[in-house]
CSV table of C-alpha atoms and ligand atoms in Angstrom, one decimal:
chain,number,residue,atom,x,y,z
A,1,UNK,CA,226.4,77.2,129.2
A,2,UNK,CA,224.6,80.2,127.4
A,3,UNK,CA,221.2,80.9,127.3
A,4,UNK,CA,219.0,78.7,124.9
A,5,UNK,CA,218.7,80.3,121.4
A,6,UNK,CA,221.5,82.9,122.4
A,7,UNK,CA,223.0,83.8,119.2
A,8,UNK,CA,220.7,82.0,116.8
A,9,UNK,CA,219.0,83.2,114.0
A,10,UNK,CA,215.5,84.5,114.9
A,11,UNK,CA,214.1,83.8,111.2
A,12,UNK,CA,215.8,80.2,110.4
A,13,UNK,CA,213.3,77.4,110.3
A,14,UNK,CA,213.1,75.6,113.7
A,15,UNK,CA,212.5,72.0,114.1
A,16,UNK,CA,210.6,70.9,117.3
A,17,UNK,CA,212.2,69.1,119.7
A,18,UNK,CA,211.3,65.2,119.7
A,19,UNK,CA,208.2,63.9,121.9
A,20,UNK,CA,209.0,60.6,121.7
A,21,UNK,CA,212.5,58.7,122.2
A,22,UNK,CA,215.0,58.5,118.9
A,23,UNK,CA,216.2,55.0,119.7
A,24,UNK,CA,219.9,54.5,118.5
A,25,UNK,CA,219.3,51.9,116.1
A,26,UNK,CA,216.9,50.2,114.8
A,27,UNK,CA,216.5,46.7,112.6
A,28,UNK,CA,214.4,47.2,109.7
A,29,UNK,CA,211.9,44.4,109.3
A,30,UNK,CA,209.9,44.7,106.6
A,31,UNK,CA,206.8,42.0,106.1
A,32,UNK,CA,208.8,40.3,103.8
A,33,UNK,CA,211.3,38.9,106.5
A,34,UNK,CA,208.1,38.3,108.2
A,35,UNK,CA,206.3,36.1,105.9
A,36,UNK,CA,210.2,34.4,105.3
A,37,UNK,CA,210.3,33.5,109.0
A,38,UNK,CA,206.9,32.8,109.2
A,39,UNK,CA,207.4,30.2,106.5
A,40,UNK,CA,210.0,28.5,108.3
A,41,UNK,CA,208.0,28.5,111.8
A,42,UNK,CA,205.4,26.6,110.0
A,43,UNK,CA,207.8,24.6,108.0
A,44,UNK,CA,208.2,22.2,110.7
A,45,UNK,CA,211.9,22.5,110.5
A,46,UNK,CA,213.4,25.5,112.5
A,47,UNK,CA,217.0,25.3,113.4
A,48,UNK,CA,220.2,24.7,110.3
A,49,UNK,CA,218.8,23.7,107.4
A,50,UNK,CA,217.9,24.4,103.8
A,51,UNK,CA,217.4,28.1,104.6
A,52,UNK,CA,221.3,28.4,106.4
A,53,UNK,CA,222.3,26.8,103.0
A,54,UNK,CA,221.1,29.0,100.8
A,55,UNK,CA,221.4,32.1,102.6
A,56,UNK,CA,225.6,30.7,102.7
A,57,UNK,CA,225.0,30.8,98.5
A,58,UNK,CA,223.5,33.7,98.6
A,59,UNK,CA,226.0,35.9,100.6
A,60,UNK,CA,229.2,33.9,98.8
A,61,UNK,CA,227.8,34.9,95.9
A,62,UNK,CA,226.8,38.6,96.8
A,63,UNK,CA,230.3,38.9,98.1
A,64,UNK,CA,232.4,37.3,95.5
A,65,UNK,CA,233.9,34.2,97.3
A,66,UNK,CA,234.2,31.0,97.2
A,67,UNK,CA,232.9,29.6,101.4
A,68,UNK,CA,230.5,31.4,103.0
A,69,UNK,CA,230.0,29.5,106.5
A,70,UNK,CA,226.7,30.8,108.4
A,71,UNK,CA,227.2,31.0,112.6
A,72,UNK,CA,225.2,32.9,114.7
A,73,UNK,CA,227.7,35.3,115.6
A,74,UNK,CA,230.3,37.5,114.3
A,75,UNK,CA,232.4,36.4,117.4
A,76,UNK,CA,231.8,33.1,116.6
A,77,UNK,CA,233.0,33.5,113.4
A,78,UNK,CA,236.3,35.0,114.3
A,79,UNK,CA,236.9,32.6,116.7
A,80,UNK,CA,236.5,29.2,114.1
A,81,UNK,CA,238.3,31.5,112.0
A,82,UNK,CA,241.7,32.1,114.2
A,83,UNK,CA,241.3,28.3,115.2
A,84,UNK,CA,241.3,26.9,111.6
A,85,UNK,CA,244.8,29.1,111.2
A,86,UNK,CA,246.3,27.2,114.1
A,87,UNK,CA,246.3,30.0,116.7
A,88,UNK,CA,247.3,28.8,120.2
A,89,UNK,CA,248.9,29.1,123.5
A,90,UNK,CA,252.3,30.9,123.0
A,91,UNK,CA,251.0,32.9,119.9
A,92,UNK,CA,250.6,36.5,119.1
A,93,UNK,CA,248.0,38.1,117.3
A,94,UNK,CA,247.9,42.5,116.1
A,95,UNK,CA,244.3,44.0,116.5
A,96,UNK,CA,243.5,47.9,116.5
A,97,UNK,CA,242.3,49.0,120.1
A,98,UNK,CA,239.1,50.9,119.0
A,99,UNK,CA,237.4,47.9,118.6
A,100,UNK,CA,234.6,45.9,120.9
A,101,UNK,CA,236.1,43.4,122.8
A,102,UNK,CA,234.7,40.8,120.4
A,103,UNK,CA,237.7,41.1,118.4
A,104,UNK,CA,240.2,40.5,120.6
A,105,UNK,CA,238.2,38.4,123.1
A,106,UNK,CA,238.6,35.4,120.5
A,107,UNK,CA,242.2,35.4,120.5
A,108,UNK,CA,242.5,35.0,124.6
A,109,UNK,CA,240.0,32.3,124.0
A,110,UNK,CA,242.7,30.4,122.1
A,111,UNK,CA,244.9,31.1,125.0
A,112,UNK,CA,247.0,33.3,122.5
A,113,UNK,CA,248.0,37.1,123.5
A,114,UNK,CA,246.5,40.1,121.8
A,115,UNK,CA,248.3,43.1,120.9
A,116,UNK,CA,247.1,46.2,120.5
A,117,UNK,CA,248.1,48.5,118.1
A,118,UNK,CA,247.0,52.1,117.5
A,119,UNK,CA,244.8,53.7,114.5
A,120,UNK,CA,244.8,56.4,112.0
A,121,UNK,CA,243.6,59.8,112.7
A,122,UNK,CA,241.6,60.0,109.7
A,123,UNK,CA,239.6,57.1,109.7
A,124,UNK,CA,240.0,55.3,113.6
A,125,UNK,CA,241.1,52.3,112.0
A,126,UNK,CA,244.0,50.2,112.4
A,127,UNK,CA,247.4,52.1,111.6
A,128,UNK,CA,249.6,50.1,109.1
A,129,UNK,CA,252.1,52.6,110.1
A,130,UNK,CA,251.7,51.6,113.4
A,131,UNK,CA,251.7,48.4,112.8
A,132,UNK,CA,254.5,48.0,111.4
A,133,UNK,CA,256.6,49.8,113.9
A,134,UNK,CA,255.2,48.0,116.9
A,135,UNK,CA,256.4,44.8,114.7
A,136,UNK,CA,259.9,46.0,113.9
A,137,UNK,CA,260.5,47.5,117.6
A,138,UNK,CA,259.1,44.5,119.5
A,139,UNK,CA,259.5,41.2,117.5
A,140,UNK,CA,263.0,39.8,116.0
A,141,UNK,CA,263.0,36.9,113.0
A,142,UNK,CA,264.2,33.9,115.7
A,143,UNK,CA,263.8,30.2,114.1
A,144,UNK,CA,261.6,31.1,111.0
A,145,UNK,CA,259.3,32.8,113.3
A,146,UNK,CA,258.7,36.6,114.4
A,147,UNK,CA,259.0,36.2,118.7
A,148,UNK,CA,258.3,39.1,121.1
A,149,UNK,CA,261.3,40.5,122.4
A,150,UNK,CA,260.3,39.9,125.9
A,151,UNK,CA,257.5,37.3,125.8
A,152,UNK,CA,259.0,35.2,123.5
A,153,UNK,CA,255.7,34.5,121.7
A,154,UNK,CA,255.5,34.1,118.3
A,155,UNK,CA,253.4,36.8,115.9
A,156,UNK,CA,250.7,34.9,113.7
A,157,UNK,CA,248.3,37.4,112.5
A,158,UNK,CA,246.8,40.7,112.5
A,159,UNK,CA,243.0,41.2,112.8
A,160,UNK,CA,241.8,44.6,111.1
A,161,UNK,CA,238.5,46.0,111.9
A,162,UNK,CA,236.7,48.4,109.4
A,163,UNK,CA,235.5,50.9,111.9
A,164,UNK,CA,231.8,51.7,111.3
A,165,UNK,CA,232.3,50.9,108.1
A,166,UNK,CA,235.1,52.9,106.8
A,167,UNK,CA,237.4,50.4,104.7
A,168,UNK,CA,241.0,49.7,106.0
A,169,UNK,CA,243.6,50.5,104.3
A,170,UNK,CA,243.6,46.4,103.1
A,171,UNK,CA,246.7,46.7,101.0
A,172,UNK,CA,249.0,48.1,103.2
A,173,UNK,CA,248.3,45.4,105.9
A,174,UNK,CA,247.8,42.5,103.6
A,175,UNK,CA,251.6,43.6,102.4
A,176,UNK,CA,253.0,43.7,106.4
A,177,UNK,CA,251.2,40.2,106.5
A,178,UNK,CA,252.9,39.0,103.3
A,179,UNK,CA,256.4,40.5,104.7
A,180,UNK,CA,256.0,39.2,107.8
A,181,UNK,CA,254.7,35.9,106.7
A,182,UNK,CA,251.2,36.8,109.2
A,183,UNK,CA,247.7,35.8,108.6
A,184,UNK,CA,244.9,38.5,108.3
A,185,UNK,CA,241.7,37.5,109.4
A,186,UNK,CA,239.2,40.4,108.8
A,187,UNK,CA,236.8,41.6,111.0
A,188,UNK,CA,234.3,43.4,108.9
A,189,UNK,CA,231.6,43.2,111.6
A,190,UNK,CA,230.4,47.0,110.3
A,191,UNK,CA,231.5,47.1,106.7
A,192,UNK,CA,228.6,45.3,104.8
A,193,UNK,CA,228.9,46.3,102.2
A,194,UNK,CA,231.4,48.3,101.6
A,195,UNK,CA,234.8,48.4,99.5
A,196,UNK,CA,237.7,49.7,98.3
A,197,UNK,CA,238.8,50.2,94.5
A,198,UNK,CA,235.5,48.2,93.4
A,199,UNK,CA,237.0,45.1,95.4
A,200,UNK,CA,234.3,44.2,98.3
A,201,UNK,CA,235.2,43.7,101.8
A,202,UNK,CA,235.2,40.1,102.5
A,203,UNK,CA,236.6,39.1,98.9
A,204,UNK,CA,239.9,40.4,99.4
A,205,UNK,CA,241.5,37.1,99.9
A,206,UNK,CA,241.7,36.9,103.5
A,207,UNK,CA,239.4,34.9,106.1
A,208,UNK,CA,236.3,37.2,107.0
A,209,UNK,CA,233.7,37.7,109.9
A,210,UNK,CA,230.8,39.4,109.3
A,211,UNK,CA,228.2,40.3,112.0
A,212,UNK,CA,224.4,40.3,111.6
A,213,UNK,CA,223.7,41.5,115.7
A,214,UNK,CA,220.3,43.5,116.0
A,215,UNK,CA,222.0,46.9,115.4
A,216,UNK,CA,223.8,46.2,112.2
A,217,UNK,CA,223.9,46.9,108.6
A,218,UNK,CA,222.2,43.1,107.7
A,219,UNK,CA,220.3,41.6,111.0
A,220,UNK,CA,219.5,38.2,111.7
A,221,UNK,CA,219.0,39.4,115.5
A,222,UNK,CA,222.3,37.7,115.9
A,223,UNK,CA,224.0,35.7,113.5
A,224,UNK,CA,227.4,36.2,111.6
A,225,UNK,CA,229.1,34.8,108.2
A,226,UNK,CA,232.5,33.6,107.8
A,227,UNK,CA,233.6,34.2,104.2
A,228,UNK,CA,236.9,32.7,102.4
A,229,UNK,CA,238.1,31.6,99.1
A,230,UNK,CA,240.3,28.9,100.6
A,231,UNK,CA,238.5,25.3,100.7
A,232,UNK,CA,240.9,23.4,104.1
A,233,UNK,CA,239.8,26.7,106.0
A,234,UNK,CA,235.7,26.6,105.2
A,235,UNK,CA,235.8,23.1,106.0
A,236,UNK,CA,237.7,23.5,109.4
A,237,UNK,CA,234.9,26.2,109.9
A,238,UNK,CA,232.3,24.2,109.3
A,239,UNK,CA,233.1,20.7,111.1
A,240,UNK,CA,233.7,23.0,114.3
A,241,UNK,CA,231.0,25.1,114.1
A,242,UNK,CA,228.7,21.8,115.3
A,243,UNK,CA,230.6,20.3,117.6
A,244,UNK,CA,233.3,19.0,115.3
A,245,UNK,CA,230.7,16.1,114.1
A,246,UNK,CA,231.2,15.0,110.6
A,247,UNK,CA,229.7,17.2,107.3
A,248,UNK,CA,226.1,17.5,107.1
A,249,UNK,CA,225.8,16.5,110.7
A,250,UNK,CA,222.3,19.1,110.7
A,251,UNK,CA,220.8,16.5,108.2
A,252,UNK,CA,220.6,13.5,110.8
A,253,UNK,CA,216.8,13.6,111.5
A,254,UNK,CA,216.5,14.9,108.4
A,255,UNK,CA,214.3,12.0,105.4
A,256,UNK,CA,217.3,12.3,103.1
A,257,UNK,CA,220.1,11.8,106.8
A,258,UNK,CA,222.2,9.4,108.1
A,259,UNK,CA,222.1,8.8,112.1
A,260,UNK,CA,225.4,7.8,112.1
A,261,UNK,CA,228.0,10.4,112.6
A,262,UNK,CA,231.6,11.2,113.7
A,263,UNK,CA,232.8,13.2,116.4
A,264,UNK,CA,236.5,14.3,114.5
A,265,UNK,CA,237.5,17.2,117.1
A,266,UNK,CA,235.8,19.2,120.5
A,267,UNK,CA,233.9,21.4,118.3
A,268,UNK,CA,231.6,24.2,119.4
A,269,UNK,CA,227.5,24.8,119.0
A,270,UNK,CA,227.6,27.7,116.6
A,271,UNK,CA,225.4,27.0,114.1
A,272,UNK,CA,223.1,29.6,112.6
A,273,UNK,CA,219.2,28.7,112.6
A,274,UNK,CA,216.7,28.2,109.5
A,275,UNK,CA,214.8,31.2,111.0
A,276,UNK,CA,217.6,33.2,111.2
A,277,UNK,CA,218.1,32.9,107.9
A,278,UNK,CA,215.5,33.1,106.4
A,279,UNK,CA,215.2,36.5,107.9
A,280,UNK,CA,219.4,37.1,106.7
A,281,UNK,CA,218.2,36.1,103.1
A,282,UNK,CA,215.5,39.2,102.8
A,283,UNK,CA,217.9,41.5,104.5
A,284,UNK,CA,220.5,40.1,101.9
A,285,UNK,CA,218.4,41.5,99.3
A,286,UNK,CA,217.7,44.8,100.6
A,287,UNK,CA,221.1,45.5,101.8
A,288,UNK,CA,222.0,48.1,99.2
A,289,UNK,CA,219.1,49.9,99.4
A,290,UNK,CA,219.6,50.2,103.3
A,291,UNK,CA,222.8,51.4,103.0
A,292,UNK,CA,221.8,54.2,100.1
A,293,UNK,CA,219.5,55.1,103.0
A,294,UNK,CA,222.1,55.7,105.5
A,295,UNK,CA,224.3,57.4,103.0
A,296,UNK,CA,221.5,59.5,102.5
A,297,UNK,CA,221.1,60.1,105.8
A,298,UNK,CA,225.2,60.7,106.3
A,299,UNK,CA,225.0,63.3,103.3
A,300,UNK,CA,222.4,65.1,105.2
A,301,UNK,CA,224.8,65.1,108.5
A,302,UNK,CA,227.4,66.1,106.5
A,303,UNK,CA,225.5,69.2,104.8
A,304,UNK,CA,224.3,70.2,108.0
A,305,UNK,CA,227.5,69.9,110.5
A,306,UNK,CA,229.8,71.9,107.7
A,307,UNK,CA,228.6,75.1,109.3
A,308,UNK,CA,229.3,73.9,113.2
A,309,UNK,CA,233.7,74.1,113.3
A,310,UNK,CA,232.8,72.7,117.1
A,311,UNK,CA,232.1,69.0,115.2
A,312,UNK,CA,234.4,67.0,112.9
A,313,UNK,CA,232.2,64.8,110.8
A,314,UNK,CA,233.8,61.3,109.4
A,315,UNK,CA,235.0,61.5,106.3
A,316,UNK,CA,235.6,59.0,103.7
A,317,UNK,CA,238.6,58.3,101.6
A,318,UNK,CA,238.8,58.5,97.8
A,319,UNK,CA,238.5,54.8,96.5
A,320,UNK,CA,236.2,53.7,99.0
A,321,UNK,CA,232.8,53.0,99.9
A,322,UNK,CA,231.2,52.8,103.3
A,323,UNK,CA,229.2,50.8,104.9
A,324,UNK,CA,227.6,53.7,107.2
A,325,UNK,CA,227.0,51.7,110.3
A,326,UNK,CA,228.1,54.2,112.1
A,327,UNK,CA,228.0,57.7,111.7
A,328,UNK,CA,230.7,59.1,114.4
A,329,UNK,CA,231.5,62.5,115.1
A,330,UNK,CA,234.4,64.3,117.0
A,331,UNK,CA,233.5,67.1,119.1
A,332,UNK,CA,235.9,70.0,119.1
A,333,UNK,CA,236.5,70.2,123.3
A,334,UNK,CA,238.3,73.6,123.2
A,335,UNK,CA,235.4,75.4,120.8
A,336,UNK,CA,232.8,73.9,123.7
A,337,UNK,CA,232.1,74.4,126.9
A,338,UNK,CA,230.9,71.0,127.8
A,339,UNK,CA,232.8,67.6,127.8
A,340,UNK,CA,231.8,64.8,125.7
A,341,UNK,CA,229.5,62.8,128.9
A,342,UNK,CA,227.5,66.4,129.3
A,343,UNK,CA,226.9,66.5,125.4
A,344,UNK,CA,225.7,63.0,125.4
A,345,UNK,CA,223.8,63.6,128.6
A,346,UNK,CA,221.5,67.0,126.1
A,347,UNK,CA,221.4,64.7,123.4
A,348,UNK,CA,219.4,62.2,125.9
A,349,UNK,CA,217.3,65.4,127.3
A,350,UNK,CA,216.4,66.3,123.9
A,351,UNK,CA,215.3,62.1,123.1
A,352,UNK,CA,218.4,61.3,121.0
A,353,UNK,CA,219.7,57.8,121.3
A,354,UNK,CA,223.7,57.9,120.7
A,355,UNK,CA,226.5,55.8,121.9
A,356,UNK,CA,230.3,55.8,121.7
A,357,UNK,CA,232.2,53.4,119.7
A,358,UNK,CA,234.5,52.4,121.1
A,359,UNK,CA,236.3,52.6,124.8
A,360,UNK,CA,239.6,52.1,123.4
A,361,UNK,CA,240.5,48.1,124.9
A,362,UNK,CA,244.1,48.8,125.9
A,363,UNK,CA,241.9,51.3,128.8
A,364,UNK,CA,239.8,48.0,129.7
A,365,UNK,CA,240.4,46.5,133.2
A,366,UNK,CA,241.0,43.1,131.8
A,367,UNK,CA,243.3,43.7,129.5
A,368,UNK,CA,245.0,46.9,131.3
A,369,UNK,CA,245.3,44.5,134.1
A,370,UNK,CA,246.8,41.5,131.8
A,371,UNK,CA,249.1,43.3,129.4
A,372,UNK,CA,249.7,46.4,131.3
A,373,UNK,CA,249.9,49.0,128.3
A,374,UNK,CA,250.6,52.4,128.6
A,375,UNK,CA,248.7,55.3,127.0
A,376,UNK,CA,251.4,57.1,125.0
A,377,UNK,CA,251.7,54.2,123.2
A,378,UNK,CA,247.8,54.8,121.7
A,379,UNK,CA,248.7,58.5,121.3
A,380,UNK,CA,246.0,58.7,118.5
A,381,UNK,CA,243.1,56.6,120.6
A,382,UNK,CA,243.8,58.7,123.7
A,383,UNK,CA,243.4,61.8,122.2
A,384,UNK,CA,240.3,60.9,119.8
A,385,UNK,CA,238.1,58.8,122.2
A,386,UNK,CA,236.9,61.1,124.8
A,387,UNK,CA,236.1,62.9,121.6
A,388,UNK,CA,233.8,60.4,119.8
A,389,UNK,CA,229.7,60.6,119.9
A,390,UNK,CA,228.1,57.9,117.6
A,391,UNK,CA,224.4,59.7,115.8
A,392,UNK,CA,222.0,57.5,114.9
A,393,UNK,CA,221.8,56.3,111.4
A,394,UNK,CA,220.1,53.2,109.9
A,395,UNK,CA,217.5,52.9,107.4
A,396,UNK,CA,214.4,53.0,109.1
A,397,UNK,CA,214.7,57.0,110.5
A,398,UNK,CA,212.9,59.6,108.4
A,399,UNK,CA,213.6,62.8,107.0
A,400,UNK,CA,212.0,64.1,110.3
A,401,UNK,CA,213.8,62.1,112.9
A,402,UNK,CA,217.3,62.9,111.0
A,403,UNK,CA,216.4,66.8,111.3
A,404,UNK,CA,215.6,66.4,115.0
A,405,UNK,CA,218.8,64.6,115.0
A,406,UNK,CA,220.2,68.0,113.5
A,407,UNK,CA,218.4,70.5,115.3
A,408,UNK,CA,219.6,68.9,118.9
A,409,UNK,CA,222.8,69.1,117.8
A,410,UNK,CA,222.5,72.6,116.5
A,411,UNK,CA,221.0,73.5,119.3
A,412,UNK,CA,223.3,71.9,122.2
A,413,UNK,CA,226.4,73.6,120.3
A,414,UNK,CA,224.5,76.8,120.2
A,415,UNK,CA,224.2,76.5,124.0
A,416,UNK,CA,227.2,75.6,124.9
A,417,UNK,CA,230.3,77.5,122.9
A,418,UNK,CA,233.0,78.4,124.8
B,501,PLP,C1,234.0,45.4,115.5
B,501,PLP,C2,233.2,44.3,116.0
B,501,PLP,N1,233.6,43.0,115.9
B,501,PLP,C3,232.9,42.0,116.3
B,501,PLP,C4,231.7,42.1,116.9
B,501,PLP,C5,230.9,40.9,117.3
B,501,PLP,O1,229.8,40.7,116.6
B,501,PLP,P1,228.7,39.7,117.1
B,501,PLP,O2,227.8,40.4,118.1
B,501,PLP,O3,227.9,39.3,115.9
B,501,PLP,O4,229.4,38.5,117.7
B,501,PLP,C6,231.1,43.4,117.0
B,501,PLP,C7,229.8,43.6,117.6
B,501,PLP,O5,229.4,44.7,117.9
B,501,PLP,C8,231.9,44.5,116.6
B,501,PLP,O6,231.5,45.8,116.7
């Protein structure tokens, strides 16, 4: 490493460095979703309720779709939603391996097998080209079904995740799934809102998970949505997210309920709460203006990383829109003399929260150890993830707290050129 400042502009504006601790991300509670939660706490009626129901109206009819199902996870959500298509033991499902283990976790729940499949350069998400070849090198067409060459298990469907918010390319893979006679269910865990060609992610006519965890784009601390147009699917959904009891099971100790009810299948306790939606219902409405915010705040990353060749900055394909829930860069190893653990170790030195999204999961010791893949067949993770930092970005940071985000930057890679 050089010595600090070496190099730099003696007359360009400097930014002090932070005093206090840039957290990574932030929710942004405003007293609206206070006085909303509040309401409910003094409602006298606190867990599924009216408030789940309306926030489910709300959100189908901010997305465009028919079923919106409210859970209180994204996990959840992909879970009911690979269930309701019948995955199970012997089946096969496609996922991209940047991804948290959410994604794929759901399928081994279903004691199904995942398999996963490398992403694009440009955007980290899920290759169709890739996709495609892994499907025509390892699965043949045996008794109306599409069966692993060696495991014999039979392909159902291919989860695509919109990495931090960056559409997929949801044409291309909804046309392998149509080929291949495959179900997509989405995982749009980052990408509210976001679309592609004016269409918006989770109205693209496949089943969709969206995550409201503390760090993302709408919070309900945690909760999720599952979204579809198709009627058998939301009502599978529903019966097992409360332990497959019969419809309206939340009203029983409600005036207008019924204590009698029906246990139809072993469902699962997934329900999301009144108070977590009431809070889901105010983010709901400010969920625009958020993401202008972190657009905003990507624009200004952008701007000011154009002039450092040591960082690639994300960049976003013509015809979409994105989310922003993540704003990662790629450091340029050979222009710097530090690796990516020692640049994420100055940004902590200089008080700036970052992470890295994601450790690829083929690398994972539970599924290196259960499927055993090798590296070059991820030639595209391998070589991008030990290049990845996440930066901060979410609506609550300030024009101040996004320049300090700049200046550390500026200043590690002035330190630290090779
Ligand atoms: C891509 C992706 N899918 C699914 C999930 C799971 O979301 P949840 O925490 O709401 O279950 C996450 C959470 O971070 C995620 O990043």
């Amino acid at each position: 490493m050089k010595g600090p400042g070496v190099g730099r502009d003696p007359t360009a504006s400097v930014v002090p460095r932070r005093d206090t601790h840039l957290p990574f991300a932030l929710p942004d509670i405003t007293d609206e979703e206070i006085q909303a939660v509040t309401a409910v706490l003094r409602s006298g009626w606190i867990t599924t309720g009216p408030e789940a129901k309306a926030f489910e109206q709300e959100f189908a009819r901010y997305i465009g779709v028919a079923h919106a199902v409210a859970l209180n996870s994204c996990t959840a959500a992909l879970h009911l939603a690979l269930e309701a298509l019948g995955i199970e033991e012997g089946d096969e499902v496609l996922t991209s391996t940047i991804t948290f283990t959410a994604t794929a976790e759901v399928t081994e729940y279903l004691g199904a097998r995942s398999r996963f499949v490398d992403v694009e350069r440009d955007t980290l998400n899920l290759s169709p080209d890739r996709v495609h070849d892994v499907i025509s090198r390892e699965y043949v067409r045996r008794d109306g079904a599409w069966r692993h060459r060696d495991t014999g298990g039979r392909l159902r469907a291919i989860v695509p995740v919109h990495y931090g918010g960056h559409p997929c390319d949801m044409d291309a893979l909804l046309a392998i799934a149509a080929q291949h006679d495959l179900r997509i269910v989405d995982d749009a865990a980052h990408a509210l809102p976001a679309s592609l060609g004016g269409r918006r992610i989770g109205a693209l006519g496949c089943p969709t998970a969206f995550s409201f965890y503390a760090t993302k784009t709408l919070t309900t601390g945690e909760g999720g949505m599952f979204c579809t147009d198709d009627d058998a699917l939301a009502d599978r959904v529903r019966l097992m997210s409360l332990h497959g009891i019969s419809r309206d099971a939340w009203k029983r100790y409600a005036a207008d309920g019924s204590w009698f009810y029906e246990v139809i299948d072993a469902g699962y306790k997934y329900n999301l709460t009144d108070i977590a939606a009431a809070l889901g219902r105010v983010q709901l409405r400010r969920v625009e203006a958020m993401r202008d915010r972190r657009q905003a705040i990507s624009t200004c990353y952008h701007r000011a990383f154009a002039s450092l060749p040591e960082l690639e900055v994300p960049r976003v394909r013509e015809g979409f829109e994105h989310a922003w829930h993540l704003y990662p860069v790629r450091l340029r190893l050979d222009r710097l003399s530090i690796d990516r653990g020692q640049f994420m170790e100055e940004l902590r030195r200089r008080q700036v929260g970052a992470g890295v999204h994601f450790i690829p999961l083929h690398q994972q010791p539970f599924y290196s150890r259960r499927y055993g893949y090798r590296p070059d067949d991820f030639p595209v993770a391998e070589a991008e993830y030990p290049r990845l930092i996440s930066l901060p970005i979410y609506s609550r940071m300030s024009k101040k707290d996004v320049e300090t985000v700049v200046a550390a930057i500026a200043e590690i890679v002035d330190e630290s050129r090779a």
